[in-house]
Short mmCIF file of C-alpha atoms in Angstrom, two decimals:
data_model
loop_
_atom_site.label_atom_id
_atom_site.label_comp_id
_atom_site.label_asym_id
_atom_site.label_seq_id
_atom_site.Cartn_x
_atom_site.Cartn_y
_atom_site.Cartn_z
CA MET A 1 87.58 61.53 47.28
CA ARG A 2 85.55 60.68 50.37
CA SER A 3 84.86 57.20 49.02
CA SER A 4 88.52 56.61 48.24
CA LEU A 5 89.44 57.76 51.77
CA ARG A 6 87.50 54.92 53.37
CA SER A 7 88.28 52.38 50.64
CA SER A 8 92.02 52.87 50.91
CA LYS A 9 91.85 52.55 54.68
CA ALA A 10 89.87 49.33 54.39
CA ARG A 11 92.38 47.89 51.95
CA ASN A 12 95.31 48.85 54.19
CA GLU A 13 93.64 47.37 57.28
CA MET A 14 92.75 44.12 55.56
CA GLY A 15 95.67 43.64 53.21
CA PHE A 16 98.38 42.21 55.46
CA LEU A 17 96.07 40.16 57.63
CA GLY A 18 94.27 38.89 54.58
CA LEU A 19 97.52 37.82 52.93
CA VAL A 20 98.67 35.95 56.02
CA ILE A 21 95.37 34.11 56.38
CA LEU A 22 95.22 33.30 52.70
CA ILE A 23 98.73 31.87 52.80
CA ILE A 24 98.25 29.68 55.85
CA GLY A 25 94.70 28.81 54.86
CA ILE A 26 93.18 28.77 58.31
CA SER A 27 90.41 31.32 58.04
CA ILE A 28 87.83 28.85 56.81
CA CYS A 29 88.69 26.47 59.63
CA ILE A 30 88.28 28.80 62.64
CA PRO A 31 85.08 27.79 64.44
CA LYS A 32 82.48 30.52 64.88
CA ILE A 33 79.51 28.51 66.12
CA ALA A 34 78.06 29.04 69.57
CA SER A 35 75.86 26.41 71.17
CA SER A 36 73.18 26.42 73.83
CA GLU A 37 75.44 24.86 76.46
CA ASN A 38 76.99 28.28 77.10
CA SER A 39 73.69 30.14 77.49
CA ILE A 40 73.15 32.48 80.41
CA SER A 41 69.75 32.66 82.08
CA LYS A 42 67.77 35.84 81.67
CA ASP A 43 67.10 35.68 85.40
CA GLU A 44 70.73 36.69 85.83
CA GLN A 45 70.27 39.90 83.89
CA LYS A 46 69.58 43.18 85.61
CA LYS A 47 66.04 44.35 84.94
CA LEU A 48 65.74 47.22 82.48
CA ARG A 49 62.62 49.37 82.68
CA PHE A 50 61.27 52.78 81.74
CA ASN A 51 61.77 55.49 84.36
CA LYS A 52 59.02 57.22 86.31
CA ASN A 53 58.75 59.87 83.58
CA GLY A 54 57.88 57.21 81.02
CA GLU A 55 61.20 57.45 79.17
CA PHE A 56 64.09 55.13 78.35
CA LYS A 57 67.24 56.71 76.95
CA ILE A 58 69.95 54.80 75.08
CA LEU A 59 73.43 56.15 74.41
CA GLN A 60 75.02 54.50 71.36
CA ILE A 61 78.82 54.56 71.20
CA SER A 62 80.61 53.11 68.20
CA ASP A 63 84.15 52.79 66.90
CA MET A 64 86.21 53.95 69.88
CA HIS A 65 89.31 52.17 68.51
CA TYR A 66 90.98 52.41 71.92
CA ALA A 67 94.59 51.19 72.18
CA ASN A 68 97.03 52.37 74.88
CA GLY A 69 95.70 55.50 76.55
CA LYS A 70 98.04 58.49 76.53
CA ASP A 71 100.56 56.63 74.33
CA THR A 72 98.08 56.31 71.46
CA PRO A 73 98.19 59.09 68.85
CA CYS A 74 95.02 60.56 67.37
CA ALA A 75 94.13 60.25 63.72
CA ASP A 76 92.68 62.94 61.46
CA VAL A 77 92.62 65.86 63.88
CA LEU A 78 93.70 69.47 63.38
CA PRO A 79 97.44 70.19 63.60
CA SER A 80 96.85 72.21 66.77
CA GLN A 81 95.39 69.10 68.44
CA MET A 82 98.08 66.58 67.55
CA ASP A 83 100.53 67.16 70.41
CA THR A 84 97.94 66.72 73.18
CA CYS A 85 95.46 64.30 71.63
CA SER A 86 95.32 60.60 72.55
CA ASP A 87 92.95 57.86 73.67
CA LEU A 88 92.46 59.92 76.82
CA ASN A 89 90.42 62.37 74.74
CA THR A 90 88.09 59.51 73.87
CA THR A 91 87.76 58.56 77.53
CA ASP A 92 87.14 62.16 78.58
CA TYR A 93 84.47 62.55 75.91
CA LEU A 94 82.68 59.42 77.02
CA ARG A 95 82.61 60.56 80.65
CA ARG A 96 81.25 63.99 79.69
CA PHE A 97 78.67 62.46 77.38
CA ILE A 98 77.38 60.10 80.08
CA GLN A 99 77.20 62.94 82.61
CA MET A 100 75.33 65.16 80.16
CA GLU A 101 72.75 62.64 78.95
CA LYS A 102 72.37 60.37 82.00
CA PRO A 103 71.18 57.45 79.85
CA ASP A 104 69.35 54.38 81.10
CA LEU A 105 71.53 52.11 78.94
CA ILE A 106 74.83 52.49 77.07
CA VAL A 107 75.23 50.39 73.91
CA PHE A 108 78.71 49.92 72.43
CA THR A 109 78.37 48.84 68.81
CA GLY A 110 81.80 47.48 67.99
CA ASP A 111 85.42 48.34 67.20
CA ASN A 112 85.79 49.14 70.87
CA VAL A 113 89.49 48.21 70.98
CA HIS A 114 91.90 48.66 68.08
CA THR A 115 93.50 45.30 68.71
CA ILE A 116 96.38 45.55 66.28
CA ASP A 117 97.83 48.55 68.20
CA ALA A 118 97.05 47.45 71.78
CA TYR A 119 100.10 46.53 73.90
CA ASN A 120 98.10 44.83 76.66
CA TYR A 121 94.76 43.62 75.35
CA ASN A 122 93.05 43.00 78.71
CA ARG A 123 94.12 46.39 80.01
CA SER A 124 92.78 48.08 76.89
CA MET A 125 89.47 46.27 77.34
CA ASP A 126 89.24 47.43 80.94
CA GLN A 127 90.10 51.01 80.08
CA VAL A 128 87.81 51.43 77.10
CA PHE A 129 84.69 50.54 79.11
CA ALA A 130 85.85 52.19 82.36
CA PRO A 131 83.66 55.33 82.12
CA ALA A 132 80.56 53.18 81.63
CA ILE A 133 81.49 50.90 84.52
CA GLU A 134 82.22 53.85 86.81
CA SER A 135 78.86 55.42 86.03
CA ASN A 136 76.96 52.40 87.42
CA ILE A 137 74.66 52.64 84.41
CA PRO A 138 73.83 49.32 82.70
CA TRP A 139 75.81 48.87 79.52
CA THR A 140 76.08 46.33 76.77
CA ALA A 141 78.48 45.68 73.90
CA ILE A 142 78.97 43.80 70.67
CA LEU A 143 82.14 43.30 68.63
CA GLY A 144 83.30 44.88 65.40
CA ASN A 145 85.92 43.86 62.86
CA HIS A 146 88.82 45.41 64.83
CA ASP A 147 88.07 43.98 68.28
CA VAL A 148 89.75 40.62 67.61
CA ASN A 149 93.04 39.65 65.98
CA VAL A 150 93.74 36.02 66.78
CA LEU A 151 97.07 35.98 64.95
CA GLN A 152 98.41 38.85 67.08
CA THR A 153 96.88 38.21 70.50
CA GLY A 154 95.98 34.52 70.43
CA VAL A 155 92.61 35.52 71.89
CA SER A 156 89.54 34.24 70.04
CA ARG A 157 86.36 36.15 69.33
CA GLU A 158 84.55 33.86 71.75
CA ALA A 159 87.03 34.64 74.54
CA VAL A 160 86.76 38.39 73.96
CA MET A 161 82.97 38.30 74.18
CA GLU A 162 83.18 36.09 77.26
CA TYR A 163 85.50 38.63 78.90
CA ILE A 164 83.09 41.48 78.17
CA ALA A 165 80.14 39.47 79.47
CA GLY A 166 81.95 39.05 82.80
CA MET A 167 82.60 42.74 83.38
CA LYS A 168 80.85 44.86 86.01
CA ASN A 169 77.42 46.36 85.27
CA THR A 170 77.23 44.83 81.80
CA LEU A 171 74.21 43.08 80.31
CA SER A 172 76.32 41.69 77.47
CA LEU A 173 75.95 37.99 76.71
CA LYS A 174 78.28 35.61 74.90
CA ASN A 175 75.28 33.65 73.64
CA PRO A 176 71.55 34.24 73.44
CA ALA A 177 69.85 33.38 76.72
CA ASN A 178 67.00 31.58 74.96
CA LEU A 179 68.82 29.13 72.68
CA GLU A 180 66.89 25.90 72.50
CA GLU A 181 68.49 22.55 73.28
CA GLY A 182 70.86 21.62 70.49
CA GLU A 183 70.41 24.96 68.73
CA GLU A 184 73.53 26.55 67.30
CA ILE A 185 74.10 30.14 66.26
CA TRP A 186 76.91 31.70 64.26
CA GLY A 187 79.13 34.26 65.97
CA TRP A 188 79.58 35.59 69.48
CA GLY A 189 77.50 38.33 71.03
CA ASN A 190 74.02 37.68 69.64
CA TYR A 191 71.41 38.40 72.29
CA ASN A 192 68.32 40.43 73.15
CA LEU A 193 67.34 42.72 76.01
CA GLU A 194 63.84 43.46 77.26
CA VAL A 195 62.77 46.82 78.67
CA ALA A 196 59.77 46.63 81.01
CA GLY A 197 57.15 49.31 81.59
CA VAL A 198 57.23 51.83 84.44
CA GLU A 199 57.23 50.25 87.88
CA GLY A 200 53.70 50.27 89.27
CA SER A 201 52.10 50.72 85.84
CA ILE A 202 49.83 48.18 84.13
CA LEU A 203 52.76 47.16 81.90
CA GLN A 204 55.40 46.81 84.63
CA ASP A 205 55.70 43.08 83.96
CA LYS A 206 55.77 43.26 80.17
CA SER A 207 58.59 44.16 77.81
CA VAL A 208 57.34 47.28 76.03
CA LEU A 209 60.61 47.78 74.12
CA ASN A 210 62.82 45.02 72.72
CA LEU A 211 66.48 45.37 71.84
CA TYR A 212 68.32 42.92 69.57
CA LEU A 213 72.12 42.84 69.28
CA LEU A 214 73.88 40.85 66.56
CA ASP A 215 77.44 39.88 65.68
CA THR A 216 78.47 40.85 62.15
CA GLY A 217 81.88 39.19 62.42
CA ASP A 218 84.99 40.61 60.84
CA TYR A 219 86.80 39.58 57.64
CA THR A 220 86.27 36.52 55.51
CA TYR A 221 88.45 34.99 52.82
CA SER A 222 87.87 32.19 50.37
CA LEU A 223 90.49 30.09 48.60
CA VAL A 224 88.02 28.49 46.21
CA PRO A 225 85.58 30.01 43.69
CA PRO A 226 83.67 32.13 44.08
CA ILE A 227 86.61 34.00 45.61
CA TYR A 228 85.46 36.55 48.20
CA PHE A 229 87.62 38.94 50.17
CA GLY A 230 85.71 41.31 52.43
CA TYR A 231 83.41 41.51 55.41
CA GLU A 232 81.24 38.84 56.94
CA TRP A 233 77.47 39.09 57.18
CA ILE A 234 74.49 38.19 59.37
CA GLN A 235 74.06 34.44 58.90
CA PRO A 236 70.92 32.25 58.53
CA SER A 237 71.21 30.82 62.06
CA GLN A 238 71.29 34.34 63.50
CA GLN A 239 68.25 35.32 61.49
CA SER A 240 66.35 32.21 62.55
CA TRP A 241 67.05 32.95 66.21
CA PHE A 242 66.08 36.60 65.69
CA LEU A 243 62.75 35.72 64.08
CA ARG A 244 61.90 33.14 66.74
CA THR A 245 62.79 35.53 69.54
CA SER A 246 60.75 38.33 68.00
CA LYS A 247 57.76 36.02 67.66
CA GLN A 248 58.03 34.89 71.29
CA LEU A 249 58.22 38.48 72.53
CA GLN A 250 55.26 39.54 70.41
CA GLU A 251 53.16 36.65 71.68
CA ALA A 252 53.99 37.50 75.31
CA TYR A 253 53.17 41.17 74.77
CA GLN A 254 49.82 40.40 73.19
CA SER A 255 48.83 37.75 75.74
CA ALA A 256 47.22 38.01 79.18
CA PRO A 257 47.62 39.65 81.55
CA GLU A 258 47.05 43.09 80.02
CA PRO A 259 47.11 41.89 76.38
CA GLN A 260 48.26 44.59 73.97
CA LYS A 261 47.31 45.25 70.37
CA GLY A 262 50.21 44.76 68.01
CA PRO A 263 53.87 44.14 68.86
CA ALA A 264 56.09 46.19 71.14
CA PRO A 265 58.64 48.21 69.11
CA GLY A 266 62.01 46.60 68.45
CA LEU A 267 65.42 48.18 67.84
CA VAL A 268 68.41 46.32 66.34
CA PHE A 269 72.11 47.08 66.88
CA PHE A 270 75.04 45.65 64.88
CA HIS A 271 78.42 46.88 63.66
CA ILE A 272 78.88 46.37 59.91
CA PRO A 273 76.14 47.99 57.78
CA ILE A 274 73.82 45.99 55.58
CA PRO A 275 73.78 46.80 51.83
CA GLU A 276 70.36 48.49 52.05
CA LEU A 277 71.98 51.59 53.52
CA ASN A 278 73.03 52.23 49.92
CA ASN A 279 69.36 52.56 48.96
CA ILE A 280 68.66 55.69 51.00
CA SER A 281 68.75 58.81 48.87
CA GLU A 282 70.64 61.79 50.26
CA SER A 283 67.51 63.94 49.93
CA LYS A 284 65.82 61.73 52.54
CA MET A 285 68.71 61.62 55.01
CA ILE A 286 68.97 63.51 58.27
CA GLY A 287 72.69 63.76 58.85
CA VAL A 288 75.53 63.46 56.38
CA LYS A 289 77.04 60.83 54.11
CA GLN A 290 80.75 61.50 53.61
CA GLU A 291 81.94 58.06 52.57
CA GLU A 292 80.56 55.10 50.70
CA VAL A 293 78.65 52.40 52.55
CA ILE A 294 81.28 49.77 53.35
CA CYS A 295 79.27 46.58 53.76
CA PRO A 296 79.54 42.86 52.96
CA GLY A 297 79.65 41.86 49.33
CA VAL A 298 76.96 39.31 50.16
CA ASN A 299 73.41 40.43 50.90
CA SER A 300 72.14 37.82 53.36
CA GLY A 301 68.61 39.22 53.37
CA PHE A 302 68.58 40.52 56.93
CA PHE A 303 66.68 43.68 55.97
CA ASP A 304 63.86 41.53 54.62
CA THR A 305 64.06 39.46 57.81
CA MET A 306 63.57 42.61 59.91
CA ARG A 307 60.55 43.52 57.80
CA ALA A 308 59.14 40.02 58.17
CA ALA A 309 59.49 40.18 61.96
CA GLY A 310 57.02 43.04 62.01
CA ASP A 311 58.26 44.78 65.18
CA ILE A 312 61.47 46.52 64.09
CA LYS A 313 61.28 50.30 63.91
CA ALA A 314 64.99 51.13 63.53
CA ALA A 315 68.43 49.56 63.12
CA PHE A 316 71.66 51.22 64.28
CA VAL A 317 75.14 50.49 62.91
CA GLY A 318 78.72 51.72 63.22
CA HIS A 319 81.78 51.03 61.04
CA GLY A 320 81.50 54.15 58.85
CA HIS A 321 83.22 56.83 60.91
CA VAL A 322 82.19 59.88 58.89
CA ASN A 323 78.60 58.91 58.11
CA ASP A 324 76.03 59.91 60.73
CA TYR A 325 72.73 59.85 58.87
CA CYS A 326 69.35 58.20 59.38
CA GLY A 327 66.97 57.37 56.57
CA LYS A 328 63.72 55.44 56.31
CA LEU A 329 63.42 52.45 53.99
CA CYS A 330 60.17 50.47 53.88
CA ASP A 331 59.11 51.85 57.29
CA ILE A 332 62.39 50.91 59.01
CA GLN A 333 64.85 53.64 59.95
CA LEU A 334 68.48 52.79 59.19
CA CYS A 335 70.91 54.90 61.21
CA TYR A 336 74.67 55.34 61.32
CA ASP A 337 76.50 56.24 64.51
CA ALA A 338 79.64 58.05 63.43
CA GLY A 339 83.11 57.25 64.77
CA PHE A 340 83.55 58.15 68.44
CA GLY A 341 87.23 57.48 69.16
CA TYR A 342 90.19 59.62 68.29
CA HIS A 343 92.45 56.76 67.22
CA GLY A 344 90.02 55.79 64.47
CA TYR A 345 89.99 57.63 61.17
CA GLY A 346 87.85 60.73 60.72
CA ILE A 347 87.98 64.15 59.10
CA ALA A 348 90.09 66.88 60.70
CA GLY A 349 87.81 69.65 61.91
CA TRP A 350 84.68 67.45 61.77
CA PRO A 351 83.93 66.72 65.46
CA ARG A 352 83.62 63.17 66.74
CA ARG A 353 80.05 62.41 67.81
CA ALA A 354 77.62 59.83 69.13
CA ARG A 355 73.91 59.10 69.01
CA VAL A 356 71.16 59.21 71.61
CA ILE A 357 67.90 57.29 71.22
CA ASN A 358 65.06 58.38 73.50
CA VAL A 359 61.95 56.23 73.74
CA LYS A 360 58.78 57.67 75.32
CA LEU A 361 55.66 55.96 76.59
CA ASP A 362 52.07 57.02 75.99
CA LYS A 363 49.56 57.81 78.70
CA THR A 364 46.39 55.72 79.05
CA GLU A 365 42.98 57.30 79.56
CA ASP A 366 43.26 56.87 83.32
CA GLY A 367 46.64 58.63 83.39
CA ASN A 368 48.74 55.46 83.72
CA TRP A 369 51.80 54.77 81.62
CA GLY A 370 50.99 52.62 78.60
CA PRO A 371 52.86 51.39 75.50
CA VAL A 372 55.56 53.22 73.51
CA LYS A 373 54.40 56.45 71.91
CA SER A 374 57.54 57.67 70.15
CA ILE A 375 61.19 57.00 69.37
CA VAL A 376 63.34 60.08 68.78
CA THR A 377 67.06 60.53 68.26
CA TRP A 378 69.73 63.22 68.23
CA LYS A 379 73.51 63.42 68.24
CA ARG A 380 76.03 65.31 70.34
CA LEU A 381 79.37 66.62 69.12
CA HIS A 382 82.61 66.47 71.04
CA ASP A 383 83.11 70.19 71.42
CA ASP A 384 83.16 72.59 74.37
CA TYR A 385 79.37 72.49 74.69
CA LEU A 386 78.62 68.91 73.59
CA THR A 387 76.44 70.56 70.96
CA LEU A 388 73.18 68.79 70.17
CA ILE A 389 72.36 68.36 66.46
CA ASP A 390 69.81 66.72 64.18
CA PRO A 391 66.89 65.88 66.51
CA GLU A 392 64.38 63.77 64.60
CA VAL A 393 61.40 61.49 65.08
CA LEU A 394 62.25 57.92 64.05
CA TRP A 395 58.83 56.46 64.84
CA THR A 396 55.60 57.40 66.55
CA SER A 397 52.41 55.48 67.27
CA THR A 398 50.41 58.62 66.48
CA ARG A 399 50.49 61.15 63.69
CA ASP A 400 51.95 63.77 65.99
CA GLN A 401 55.30 64.66 64.45
CA SER A 402 55.48 68.05 66.16
CA ALA A 403 58.42 69.59 67.97
CA SER A 404 56.62 68.85 71.25
CA LEU A 405 58.36 65.47 71.20
CA PHE A 406 61.65 67.33 71.70
CA LYS A 407 60.63 69.63 74.56
CA PRO A 408 63.12 68.09 77.04
CA ILE A 409 66.06 68.87 74.77
CA MET A 410 65.07 71.93 72.74
CA SER A 411 65.69 74.24 75.72
CA GLU A 412 69.36 73.99 74.82
#
């Protein structure tokens, strides 16, 4: 039943648009290639770094599906909530969540705006990110499969990402900052962010944590065999850029001054899950799986690419609103961030939620802050108390898996 819930929604969402595109035959002609001429210098980015307590906290928000504020009805909530529930509940939740966690970075992982229902697209874009902008906390975003509808709005995926990249306090980029001359990359919103060590520490000028954000596109249709109707996938040009960037960052981290042993940990964020999330057994999950993994019908090999890079400790996705689990596969944690917004589908009585990722540094023998020691995660529910659930260790450089890693949050 849970599988059919999501499958029927996917078919309904894709059916009409798919039919139109199939009839007019333009889907295979829409350009989705970004080139180096649009690159933005990294010097223009605001510097991210670990705080004086040796921590860097990320708030992941996925699938807000924002449309028109108070005029937008909620989906899949209790009958008692229907009359007063709207997009404003999503906005209120985001503000409360930011105030509670006080993150160092907010990462929006797609389906931010439910384009097909938005009356004024630019206004919806402004409103959906407003709590992050108001907080003056750096934030970054990628696109999902609902953020763009060219046939309805006339606004391309490139233009949407360009708009986001121009917003206040964002670190979002339309293109990677390090594209080489003549290099092309598929999609819009592929980029990386570097997080430097604590100011004044021996690693203050090195990136001790690397974040990679990738565009997984939206829907794809083929008029010729083999016929494919479904979601797009992470393409070879994206994977080539990712591998090259990872190699460059590893070389810098392990080079003078203060050369380090091994790579700095890397985290990857994208919207549509990769097929390998199907390979995690429920007995090894922390969290719940309440719907099937809706992923591309083509496995482009990105999981193997992450393994080959050698620095990736975890990957975080959205898209599946009622899955919120993490599970380890070949030493990489694969984690869902459940649906956040009230206009997106869910399960009545099952609270909306979002994920926190907290990265902690180790202390050197002389008491200075050194490289990353641990990566932990938890989720908070949208209830009266913003209840914290499922704290877990995703990765640690030591064998210490004790609850001591959760001391800052277990007092709750």
